[in-house]
Amino acid sequence: MIHEGGCFCGAVRFRCEGEPLNVRACHCRNCQKAMGAPYFARALFEHRALTVEGKIARYPSSDALDRIFCPTCGTRLFSWRKTRPVVGVALAAFDDRNAFAPTEHIWVSEKMAWVQLNDGLAQYPENPV
């Protein structure tokens, strides 16, 4: 299956082939700051499953992760893992914004206090093993 998406202005388009390895909402402080939101809802794909067209910009947010965004409109699109061949794709950036739904919450130890997690999904203080 092919899942397509892009940034707000349309300058960047992407496609993911196959199904994600997992779909999670990350509540870590780095994701909060990078997304400007309470959490980063993303689908995790292998690097080779992702094809990107258009100019992107990259910010190394840690030794393990680069944040990828559109330099024109600023849409935050991907979290590119440098330590493993995987990439997190922002759920809201897919053309079908309902294509995937998180099945787990991770890094809930850093979740914003006013966020209520009562959706019945698994919750992990950090990354699950």
PDB file of N, CA, C and O in Angstrom, residues 54-126:
ATOM      1  N   GLY A  54      11.007  17.518  -3.381  1.00  0.00           N
ATOM      2  CA  GLY A  54      11.023  18.903  -2.938  1.00  0.00           C
ATOM      3  C   GLY A  54      12.153  19.152  -1.974  1.00  0.00           C
ATOM      4  O   GLY A  54      12.772  18.227  -1.440  1.00  0.00           O
ATOM      5  N   LYS A  55      12.436  20.414  -1.747  1.00  0.00           N
ATOM      6  CA  LYS A  55      13.522  20.812  -0.865  1.00  0.00           C
ATOM      7  C   LYS A  55      13.078  20.700   0.587  1.00  0.00           C
ATOM      8  O   LYS A  55      12.008  21.188   0.955  1.00  0.00           O
ATOM      9  N   ILE A  56      13.920  20.053   1.392  1.00  0.00           N
ATOM     10  CA  ILE A  56      13.651  19.925   2.822  1.00  0.00           C
ATOM     11  C   ILE A  56      14.805  20.548   3.596  1.00  0.00           C
ATOM     12  O   ILE A  56      15.896  20.745   3.068  1.00  0.00           O
ATOM     13  N   ALA A  57      14.562  20.853   4.845  1.00  0.00           N
ATOM     14  CA  ALA A  57      15.591  21.322   5.754  1.00  0.00           C
ATOM     15  C   ALA A  57      15.665  20.345   6.913  1.00  0.00           C
ATOM     16  O   ALA A  57      14.701  19.630   7.205  1.00  0.00           O
ATOM     17  N   ARG A  58      16.818  20.334   7.550  1.00  0.00           N
ATOM     18  CA  ARG A  58      17.096  19.341   8.593  1.00  0.00           C
ATOM     19  C   ARG A  58      17.679  20.055   9.813  1.00  0.00           C
ATOM     20  O   ARG A  58      18.538  20.912   9.677  1.00  0.00           O
ATOM     21  N   TYR A  59      17.189  19.676  10.991  1.00  0.00           N
ATOM     22  CA  TYR A  59      17.741  20.198  12.231  1.00  0.00           C
ATOM     23  C   TYR A  59      18.120  19.016  13.126  1.00  0.00           C
ATOM     24  O   TYR A  59      17.255  18.185  13.447  1.00  0.00           O
ATOM     25  N   PRO A  60      19.397  18.921  13.539  1.00  0.00           N
ATOM     26  CA  PRO A  60      19.806  17.820  14.418  1.00  0.00           C
ATOM     27  C   PRO A  60      19.370  18.103  15.863  1.00  0.00           C
ATOM     28  O   PRO A  60      20.048  18.808  16.597  1.00  0.00           O
ATOM     29  N   SER A  61      18.228  17.553  16.255  1.00  0.00           N
ATOM     30  CA  SER A  61      17.692  17.846  17.585  1.00  0.00           C
ATOM     31  C   SER A  61      18.368  17.038  18.689  1.00  0.00           C
ATOM     32  O   SER A  61      18.208  17.352  19.863  1.00  0.00           O
ATOM     33  N   SER A  62      19.099  16.004  18.318  1.00  0.00           N
ATOM     34  CA  SER A  62      19.875  15.214  19.275  1.00  0.00           C
ATOM     35  C   SER A  62      20.906  14.409  18.487  1.00  0.00           C
ATOM     36  O   SER A  62      20.915  14.440  17.253  1.00  0.00           O
ATOM     37  N   ASP A  63      21.745  13.683  19.199  1.00  0.00           N
ATOM     38  CA  ASP A  63      22.725  12.828  18.520  1.00  0.00           C
ATOM     39  C   ASP A  63      22.043  11.711  17.735  1.00  0.00           C
ATOM     40  O   ASP A  63      22.599  11.191  16.782  1.00  0.00           O
ATOM     41  N   ALA A  64      20.821  11.371  18.132  1.00  0.00           N
ATOM     42  CA  ALA A  64      20.128  10.239  17.528  1.00  0.00           C
ATOM     43  C   ALA A  64      19.090  10.622  16.484  1.00  0.00           C
ATOM     44  O   ALA A  64      18.645   9.770  15.716  1.00  0.00           O
ATOM     45  N   LEU A  65      18.701  11.903  16.425  1.00  0.00           N
ATOM     46  CA  LEU A  65      17.529  12.256  15.634  1.00  0.00           C
ATOM     47  C   LEU A  65      17.671  13.606  14.946  1.00  0.00           C
ATOM     48  O   LEU A  65      18.107  14.576  15.558  1.00  0.00           O
ATOM     49  N   ASP A  66      17.304  13.634  13.655  1.00  0.00           N
ATOM     50  CA  ASP A  66      17.176  14.878  12.911  1.00  0.00           C
ATOM     51  C   ASP A  66      15.696  15.164  12.712  1.00  0.00           C
ATOM     52  O   ASP A  66      14.911  14.239  12.455  1.00  0.00           O
ATOM     53  N   ARG A  67      15.312  16.417  12.812  1.00  0.00           N
ATOM     54  CA  ARG A  67      13.941  16.846  12.516  1.00  0.00           C
ATOM     55  C   ARG A  67      13.946  17.409  11.105  1.00  0.00           C
ATOM     56  O   ARG A  67      14.768  18.264  10.776  1.00  0.00           O
ATOM     57  N   ILE A  68      13.018  16.946  10.274  1.00  0.00           N
ATOM     58  CA  ILE A  68      12.949  17.350   8.872  1.00  0.00           C
ATOM     59  C   ILE A  68      11.691  18.184   8.677  1.00  0.00           C
ATOM     60  O   ILE A  68      10.605  17.795   9.120  1.00  0.00           O
ATOM     61  N   PHE A  69      11.842  19.321   7.976  1.00  0.00           N
ATOM     62  CA  PHE A  69      10.716  20.225   7.783  1.00  0.00           C
ATOM     63  C   PHE A  69      10.824  20.923   6.438  1.00  0.00           C
ATOM     64  O   PHE A  69      11.866  20.902   5.787  1.00  0.00           O
ATOM     65  N   CYS A  70       9.727  21.542   6.011  1.00  0.00           N
ATOM     66  CA  CYS A  70       9.711  22.320   4.784  1.00  0.00           C
ATOM     67  C   CYS A  70      10.313  23.689   5.083  1.00  0.00           C
ATOM     68  O   CYS A  70       9.823  24.389   5.975  1.00  0.00           O
ATOM     69  N   PRO A  71      11.361  24.104   4.333  1.00  0.00           N
ATOM     70  CA  PRO A  71      11.960  25.410   4.599  1.00  0.00           C
ATOM     71  C   PRO A  71      11.094  26.583   4.130  1.00  0.00           C
ATOM     72  O   PRO A  71      11.326  27.719   4.527  1.00  0.00           O
ATOM     73  N   THR A  72      10.076  26.303   3.316  1.00  0.00           N
ATOM     74  CA  THR A  72       9.198  27.371   2.830  1.00  0.00           C
ATOM     75  C   THR A  72       8.094  27.689   3.828  1.00  0.00           C
ATOM     76  O   THR A  72       7.940  28.827   4.259  1.00  0.00           O
ATOM     77  N   CYS A  73       7.325  26.682   4.231  1.00  0.00           N
ATOM     78  CA  CYS A  73       6.185  26.931   5.123  1.00  0.00           C
ATOM     79  C   CYS A  73       6.432  26.502   6.573  1.00  0.00           C
ATOM     80  O   CYS A  73       5.656  26.833   7.455  1.00  0.00           O
ATOM     81  N   GLY A  74       7.500  25.747   6.803  1.00  0.00           N
ATOM     82  CA  GLY A  74       7.840  25.341   8.163  1.00  0.00           C
ATOM     83  C   GLY A  74       7.160  24.084   8.665  1.00  0.00           C
ATOM     84  O   GLY A  74       7.372  23.701   9.819  1.00  0.00           O
ATOM     85  N   THR A  75       6.352  23.432   7.839  1.00  0.00           N
ATOM     86  CA  THR A  75       5.675  22.217   8.286  1.00  0.00           C
ATOM     87  C   THR A  75       6.693  21.192   8.757  1.00  0.00           C
ATOM     88  O   THR A  75       7.632  20.857   8.042  1.00  0.00           O
ATOM     89  N   ARG A  76       6.494  20.681   9.954  1.00  0.00           N
ATOM     90  CA  ARG A  76       7.356  19.638  10.500  1.00  0.00           C
ATOM     91  C   ARG A  76       6.848  18.298   9.979  1.00  0.00           C
ATOM     92  O   ARG A  76       5.708  17.930  10.248  1.00  0.00           O
ATOM     93  N   LEU A  77       7.693  17.596   9.257  1.00  0.00           N
ATOM     94  CA  LEU A  77       7.257  16.400   8.550  1.00  0.00           C
ATOM     95  C   LEU A  77       7.763  15.090   9.134  1.00  0.00           C
ATOM     96  O   LEU A  77       6.986  14.147   9.279  1.00  0.00           O
ATOM     97  N   PHE A  78       9.065  15.025   9.434  1.00  0.00           N
ATOM     98  CA  PHE A  78       9.673  13.742   9.798  1.00  0.00           C
ATOM     99  C   PHE A  78      10.623  13.877  10.983  1.00  0.00           C
ATOM    100  O   PHE A  78      11.227  14.920  11.187  1.00  0.00           O
ATOM    101  N   SER A  79      10.764  12.780  11.698  1.00  0.00           N
ATOM    102  CA  SER A  79      11.850  12.622  12.667  1.00  0.00           C
ATOM    103  C   SER A  79      12.722  11.496  12.113  1.00  0.00           C
ATOM    104  O   SER A  79      12.293  10.356  12.027  1.00  0.00           O
ATOM    105  N   TRP A  80      13.918  11.859  11.669  1.00  0.00           N
ATOM    106  CA  TRP A  80      14.819  10.940  10.967  1.00  0.00           C
ATOM    107  C   TRP A  80      15.820  10.364  11.958  1.00  0.00           C
ATOM    108  O   TRP A  80      16.676  11.059  12.468  1.00  0.00           O
ATOM    109  N   ARG A  81      15.675   9.088  12.259  1.00  0.00           N
ATOM    110  CA  ARG A  81      16.531   8.413  13.218  1.00  0.00           C
ATOM    111  C   ARG A  81      17.905   8.188  12.586  1.00  0.00           C
ATOM    112  O   ARG A  81      18.003   7.713  11.466  1.00  0.00           O
ATOM    113  N   LYS A  82      18.957   8.579  13.294  1.00  0.00           N
ATOM    114  CA  LYS A  82      20.323   8.372  12.798  1.00  0.00           C
ATOM    115  C   LYS A  82      20.936   7.085  13.346  1.00  0.00           C
ATOM    116  O   LYS A  82      21.910   6.592  12.798  1.00  0.00           O
ATOM    117  N   THR A  83      20.354   6.545  14.408  1.00  0.00           N
ATOM    118  CA  THR A  83      20.904   5.355  15.053  1.00  0.00           C
ATOM    119  C   THR A  83      20.268   4.064  14.560  1.00  0.00           C
ATOM    120  O   THR A  83      20.784   2.991  14.837  1.00  0.00           O
ATOM    121  N   ARG A  84      19.148   4.191  13.868  1.00  0.00           N
ATOM    122  CA  ARG A  84      18.444   3.039  13.276  1.00  0.00           C
ATOM    123  C   ARG A  84      17.865   3.507  11.943  1.00  0.00           C
ATOM    124  O   ARG A  84      17.557   4.687  11.791  1.00  0.00           O
ATOM    125  N   PRO A  85      17.660   2.615  10.995  1.00  0.00           N
ATOM    126  CA  PRO A  85      17.146   3.035   9.678  1.00  0.00           C
ATOM    127  C   PRO A  85      15.628   3.212   9.667  1.00  0.00           C
ATOM    128  O   PRO A  85      14.909   2.565   8.914  1.00  0.00           O
ATOM    129  N   VAL A  86      15.121   4.123  10.526  1.00  0.00           N
ATOM    130  CA  VAL A  86      13.681   4.373  10.603  1.00  0.00           C
ATOM    131  C   VAL A  86      13.409   5.872  10.624  1.00  0.00           C
ATOM    132  O   VAL A  86      14.262   6.673  11.011  1.00  0.00           O
ATOM    133  N   VAL A  87      12.193   6.221  10.213  1.00  0.00           N
ATOM    134  CA  VAL A  87      11.775   7.623  10.162  1.00  0.00           C
ATOM    135  C   VAL A  87      10.337   7.726  10.661  1.00  0.00           C
ATOM    136  O   VAL A  87       9.481   6.925  10.287  1.00  0.00           O
ATOM    137  N   GLY A  88      10.088   8.697  11.527  1.00  0.00           N
ATOM    138  CA  GLY A  88       8.729   8.969  11.997  1.00  0.00           C
ATOM    139  C   GLY A  88       8.088   9.999  11.083  1.00  0.00           C
ATOM    140  O   GLY A  88       8.647  11.062  10.849  1.00  0.00           O
ATOM    141  N   VAL A  89       6.928   9.670  10.551  1.00  0.00           N
ATOM    142  CA  VAL A  89       6.211  10.558   9.632  1.00  0.00           C
ATOM    143  C   VAL A  89       5.002  11.131  10.371  1.00  0.00           C
ATOM    144  O   VAL A  89       4.190  10.378  10.929  1.00  0.00           O
ATOM    145  N   ALA A  90       4.892  12.456  10.376  1.00  0.00           N
ATOM    146  CA  ALA A  90       3.795  13.125  11.077  1.00  0.00           C
ATOM    147  C   ALA A  90       2.447  12.677  10.521  1.00  0.00           C
ATOM    148  O   ALA A  90       2.205  12.768   9.321  1.00  0.00           O
ATOM    149  N   LEU A  91       1.566  12.193  11.379  1.00  0.00           N
ATOM    150  CA  LEU A  91       0.261  11.686  10.939  1.00  0.00           C
ATOM    151  C   LEU A  91      -0.557  12.745  10.221  1.00  0.00           C
ATOM    152  O   LEU A  91      -1.223  12.458   9.236  1.00  0.00           O
ATOM    153  N   ALA A  92      -0.512  13.979  10.689  1.00  0.00           N
ATOM    154  CA  ALA A  92      -1.329  15.042  10.093  1.00  0.00           C
ATOM    155  C   ALA A  92      -0.819  15.473   8.723  1.00  0.00           C
ATOM    156  O   ALA A  92      -1.530  16.169   7.997  1.00  0.00           O
ATOM    157  N   ALA A  93       0.385  15.056   8.338  1.00  0.00           N
ATOM    158  CA  ALA A  93       0.943  15.430   7.037  1.00  0.00           C
ATOM    159  C   ALA A  93       0.503  14.486   5.913  1.00  0.00           C
ATOM    160  O   ALA A  93       0.686  14.804   4.739  1.00  0.00           O
ATOM    161  N   PHE A  94      -0.091  13.353   6.257  1.00  0.00           N
ATOM    162  CA  PHE A  94      -0.596  12.445   5.223  1.00  0.00           C
ATOM    163  C   PHE A  94      -1.823  13.065   4.567  1.00  0.00           C
ATOM    164  O   PHE A  94      -2.614  13.756   5.224  1.00  0.00           O
ATOM    165  N   ASP A  95      -1.980  12.841   3.264  1.00  0.00           N
ATOM    166  CA  ASP A  95      -3.171  13.329   2.562  1.00  0.00           C
ATOM    167  C   ASP A  95      -4.437  12.801   3.229  1.00  0.00           C
ATOM    168  O   ASP A  95      -5.410  13.538   3.401  1.00  0.00           O
ATOM    169  N   ASP A  96      -4.427  11.512   3.572  1.00  0.00           N
ATOM    170  CA  ASP A  96      -5.530  10.926   4.339  1.00  0.00           C
ATOM    171  C   ASP A  96      -5.139  11.030   5.803  1.00  0.00           C
ATOM    172  O   ASP A  96      -4.453  10.172   6.345  1.00  0.00           O
ATOM    173  N   ARG A  97      -5.556  12.101   6.440  1.00  0.00           N
ATOM    174  CA  ARG A  97      -5.131  12.348   7.819  1.00  0.00           C
ATOM    175  C   ARG A  97      -5.642  11.308   8.807  1.00  0.00           C
ATOM    176  O   ARG A  97      -5.206  11.257   9.951  1.00  0.00           O
ATOM    177  N   ASN A  98      -6.569  10.468   8.371  1.00  0.00           N
ATOM    178  CA  ASN A  98      -7.082   9.394   9.221  1.00  0.00           C
ATOM    179  C   ASN A  98      -6.546   8.026   8.827  1.00  0.00           C
ATOM    180  O   ASN A  98      -7.071   7.003   9.272  1.00  0.00           O
ATOM    181  N   ALA A  99      -5.496   8.000   8.018  1.00  0.00           N
ATOM    182  CA  ALA A  99      -4.934   6.723   7.564  1.00  0.00           C
ATOM    183  C   ALA A  99      -4.417   5.888   8.729  1.00  0.00           C
ATOM    184  O   ALA A  99      -4.520   4.659   8.713  1.00  0.00           O
ATOM    185  N   PHE A 100      -3.856   6.552   9.722  1.00  0.00           N
ATOM    186  CA  PHE A 100      -3.277   5.854  10.872  1.00  0.00           C
ATOM    187  C   PHE A 100      -3.720   6.541  12.158  1.00  0.00           C
ATOM    188  O   PHE A 100      -3.939   7.753  12.185  1.00  0.00           O
ATOM    189  N   ALA A 101      -3.820   5.755  13.208  1.00  0.00           N
ATOM    190  CA  ALA A 101      -4.119   6.285  14.540  1.00  0.00           C
ATOM    191  C   ALA A 101      -3.126   5.682  15.519  1.00  0.00           C
ATOM    192  O   ALA A 101      -2.767   4.502  15.391  1.00  0.00           O
ATOM    193  N   PRO A 102      -2.656   6.461  16.477  1.00  0.00           N
ATOM    194  CA  PRO A 102      -1.712   5.908  17.456  1.00  0.00           C
ATOM    195  C   PRO A 102      -2.306   4.713  18.191  1.00  0.00           C
ATOM    196  O   PRO A 102      -3.509   4.652  18.451  1.00  0.00           O
ATOM    197  N   THR A 103      -1.422   3.771  18.521  1.00  0.00           N
ATOM    198  CA  THR A 103      -1.813   2.607  19.312  1.00  0.00           C
ATOM    199  C   THR A 103      -1.167   2.637  20.689  1.00  0.00           C
ATOM    200  O   THR A 103      -1.493   1.817  21.541  1.00  0.00           O
ATOM    201  N   GLU A 104      -0.237   3.600  20.886  1.00  0.00           N
ATOM    202  CA  GLU A 104       0.485   3.711  22.150  1.00  0.00           C
ATOM    203  C   GLU A 104       0.884   5.162  22.396  1.00  0.00           C
ATOM    204  O   GLU A 104       1.060   5.928  21.454  1.00  0.00           O
ATOM    205  N   HIS A 105       1.059   5.484  23.672  1.00  0.00           N
ATOM    206  CA  HIS A 105       1.631   6.760  24.087  1.00  0.00           C
ATOM    207  C   HIS A 105       2.996   6.448  24.694  1.00  0.00           C
ATOM    208  O   HIS A 105       3.097   5.569  25.554  1.00  0.00           O
ATOM    209  N   ILE A 106       4.025   7.166  24.238  1.00  0.00           N
ATOM    210  CA  ILE A 106       5.349   6.959  24.801  1.00  0.00           C
ATOM    211  C   ILE A 106       5.848   8.254  25.439  1.00  0.00           C
ATOM    212  O   ILE A 106       5.365   9.334  25.141  1.00  0.00           O
ATOM    213  N   TRP A 107       6.797   8.099  26.344  1.00  0.00           N
ATOM    214  CA  TRP A 107       7.365   9.198  27.107  1.00  0.00           C
ATOM    215  C   TRP A 107       6.296   9.975  27.888  1.00  0.00           C
ATOM    216  O   TRP A 107       6.355  11.191  28.013  1.00  0.00           O
ATOM    217  N   VAL A 108       5.331   9.240  28.448  1.00  0.00           N
ATOM    218  CA  VAL A 108       4.288   9.907  29.224  1.00  0.00           C
ATOM    219  C   VAL A 108       4.837  10.500  30.530  1.00  0.00           C
ATOM    220  O   VAL A 108       4.192  11.341  31.140  1.00  0.00           O
ATOM    221  N   SER A 109       6.041  10.099  30.897  1.00  0.00           N
ATOM    222  CA  SER A 109       6.684  10.707  32.083  1.00  0.00           C
ATOM    223  C   SER A 109       6.972  12.191  31.847  1.00  0.00           C
ATOM    224  O   SER A 109       7.152  12.940  32.799  1.00  0.00           O
ATOM    225  N   GLU A 110       6.976  12.629  30.582  1.00  0.00           N
ATOM    226  CA  GLU A 110       7.226  14.031  30.252  1.00  0.00           C
ATOM    227  C   GLU A 110       5.994  14.720  29.661  1.00  0.00           C
ATOM    228  O   GLU A 110       6.078  15.847  29.186  1.00  0.00           O
ATOM    229  N   LYS A 111       4.847  14.064  29.722  1.00  0.00           N
ATOM    230  CA  LYS A 111       3.620  14.625  29.166  1.00  0.00           C
ATOM    231  C   LYS A 111       3.241  15.905  29.896  1.00  0.00           C
ATOM    232  O   LYS A 111       3.522  16.068  31.078  1.00  0.00           O
ATOM    233  N   MET A 112       2.627  16.821  29.166  1.00  0.00           N
ATOM    234  CA  MET A 112       2.154  18.061  29.773  1.00  0.00           C
ATOM    235  C   MET A 112       1.044  17.730  30.772  1.00  0.00           C
ATOM    236  O   MET A 112       0.190  16.880  30.493  1.00  0.00           O
ATOM    237  N   ALA A 113       1.060  18.402  31.908  1.00  0.00           N
ATOM    238  CA  ALA A 113       0.167  18.061  33.019  1.00  0.00           C
ATOM    239  C   ALA A 113      -1.311  18.132  32.644  1.00  0.00           C
ATOM    240  O   ALA A 113      -2.119  17.352  33.141  1.00  0.00           O
ATOM    241  N   TRP A 114      -1.705  19.036  31.767  1.00  0.00           N
ATOM    242  CA  TRP A 114      -3.114  19.197  31.425  1.00  0.00           C
ATOM    243  C   TRP A 114      -3.604  18.204  30.377  1.00  0.00           C
ATOM    244  O   TRP A 114      -4.802  18.122  30.120  1.00  0.00           O
ATOM    245  N   VAL A 115      -2.687  17.436  29.777  1.00  0.00           N
ATOM    246  CA  VAL A 115      -3.087  16.426  28.787  1.00  0.00           C
ATOM    247  C   VAL A 115      -3.660  15.220  29.525  1.00  0.00           C
ATOM    248  O   VAL A 115      -2.999  14.645  30.392  1.00  0.00           O
ATOM    249  N   GLN A 116      -4.884  14.863  29.192  1.00  0.00           N
ATOM    250  CA  GLN A 116      -5.553  13.719  29.796  1.00  0.00           C
ATOM    251  C   GLN A 116      -5.534  12.554  28.815  1.00  0.00           C
ATOM    252  O   GLN A 116      -6.015  12.688  27.690  1.00  0.00           O
ATOM    253  N   LEU A 117      -4.966  11.429  29.220  1.00  0.00           N
ATOM    254  CA  LEU A 117      -4.884  10.252  28.364  1.00  0.00           C
ATOM    255  C   LEU A 117      -5.907   9.227  28.841  1.00  0.00           C
ATOM    256  O   LEU A 117      -5.622   8.382  29.680  1.00  0.00           O
ATOM    257  N   ASN A 118      -7.094   9.331  28.307  1.00  0.00           N
ATOM    258  CA  ASN A 118      -8.157   8.403  28.700  1.00  0.00           C
ATOM    259  C   ASN A 118      -8.714   7.681  27.474  1.00  0.00           C
ATOM    260  O   ASN A 118      -9.893   7.351  27.426  1.00  0.00           O
ATOM    261  N   ASP A 119      -7.838   7.424  26.494  1.00  0.00           N
ATOM    262  CA  ASP A 119      -8.269   6.773  25.258  1.00  0.00           C
ATOM    263  C   ASP A 119      -8.110   5.258  25.300  1.00  0.00           C
ATOM    264  O   ASP A 119      -8.414   4.561  24.333  1.00  0.00           O
ATOM    265  N   GLY A 120      -7.605   4.727  26.407  1.00  0.00           N
ATOM    266  CA  GLY A 120      -7.453   3.285  26.552  1.00  0.00           C
ATOM    267  C   GLY A 120      -6.210   2.707  25.889  1.00  0.00           C
ATOM    268  O   GLY A 120      -6.000   1.492  25.928  1.00  0.00           O
ATOM    269  N   LEU A 121      -5.372   3.547  25.286  1.00  0.00           N
ATOM    270  CA  LEU A 121      -4.160   3.060  24.636  1.00  0.00           C
ATOM    271  C   LEU A 121      -3.075   2.777  25.663  1.00  0.00           C
ATOM    272  O   LEU A 121      -3.060   3.359  26.743  1.00  0.00           O
ATOM    273  N   ALA A 122      -2.159   1.880  25.306  1.00  0.00           N
ATOM    274  CA  ALA A 122      -1.018   1.567  26.167  1.00  0.00           C
ATOM    275  C   ALA A 122      -0.205   2.836  26.402  1.00  0.00           C
ATOM    276  O   ALA A 122      -0.085   3.682  25.506  1.00  0.00           O
ATOM    277  N   GLN A 123       0.343   2.955  27.612  1.00  0.00           N
ATOM    278  CA  GLN A 123       1.150   4.115  27.983  1.00  0.00           C
ATOM    279  C   GLN A 123       2.478   3.633  28.553  1.00  0.00           C
ATOM    280  O   GLN A 123       2.506   2.702  29.368  1.00  0.00           O
ATOM    281  N   TYR A 124       3.553   4.270  28.126  1.00  0.00           N
ATOM    282  CA  TYR A 124       4.899   3.904  28.593  1.00  0.00           C
ATOM    283  C   TYR A 124       5.595   5.151  29.122  1.00  0.00           C
ATOM    284  O   TYR A 124       5.560   6.202  28.484  1.00  0.00           O
ATOM    285  N   PRO A 125       6.255   5.048  30.285  1.00  0.00           N
ATOM    286  CA  PRO A 125       6.955   6.197  30.864  1.00  0.00           C
ATOM    287  C   PRO A 125       8.027   6.745  29.920  1.00  0.00           C
ATOM    288  O   PRO A 125       8.261   7.945  29.869  1.00  0.00           O
ATOM    289  N   GLU A 126       8.688   5.847  29.197  1.00  0.00           N
ATOM    290  CA  GLU A 126       9.705   6.222  28.203  1.00  0.00           C
ATOM    291  C   GLU A 126       9.410   5.412  26.940  1.00  0.00           C
ATOM    292  O   GLU A 126       8.255   5.229  26.599  1.00  0.00           O
TER     293      GLU A 126
END
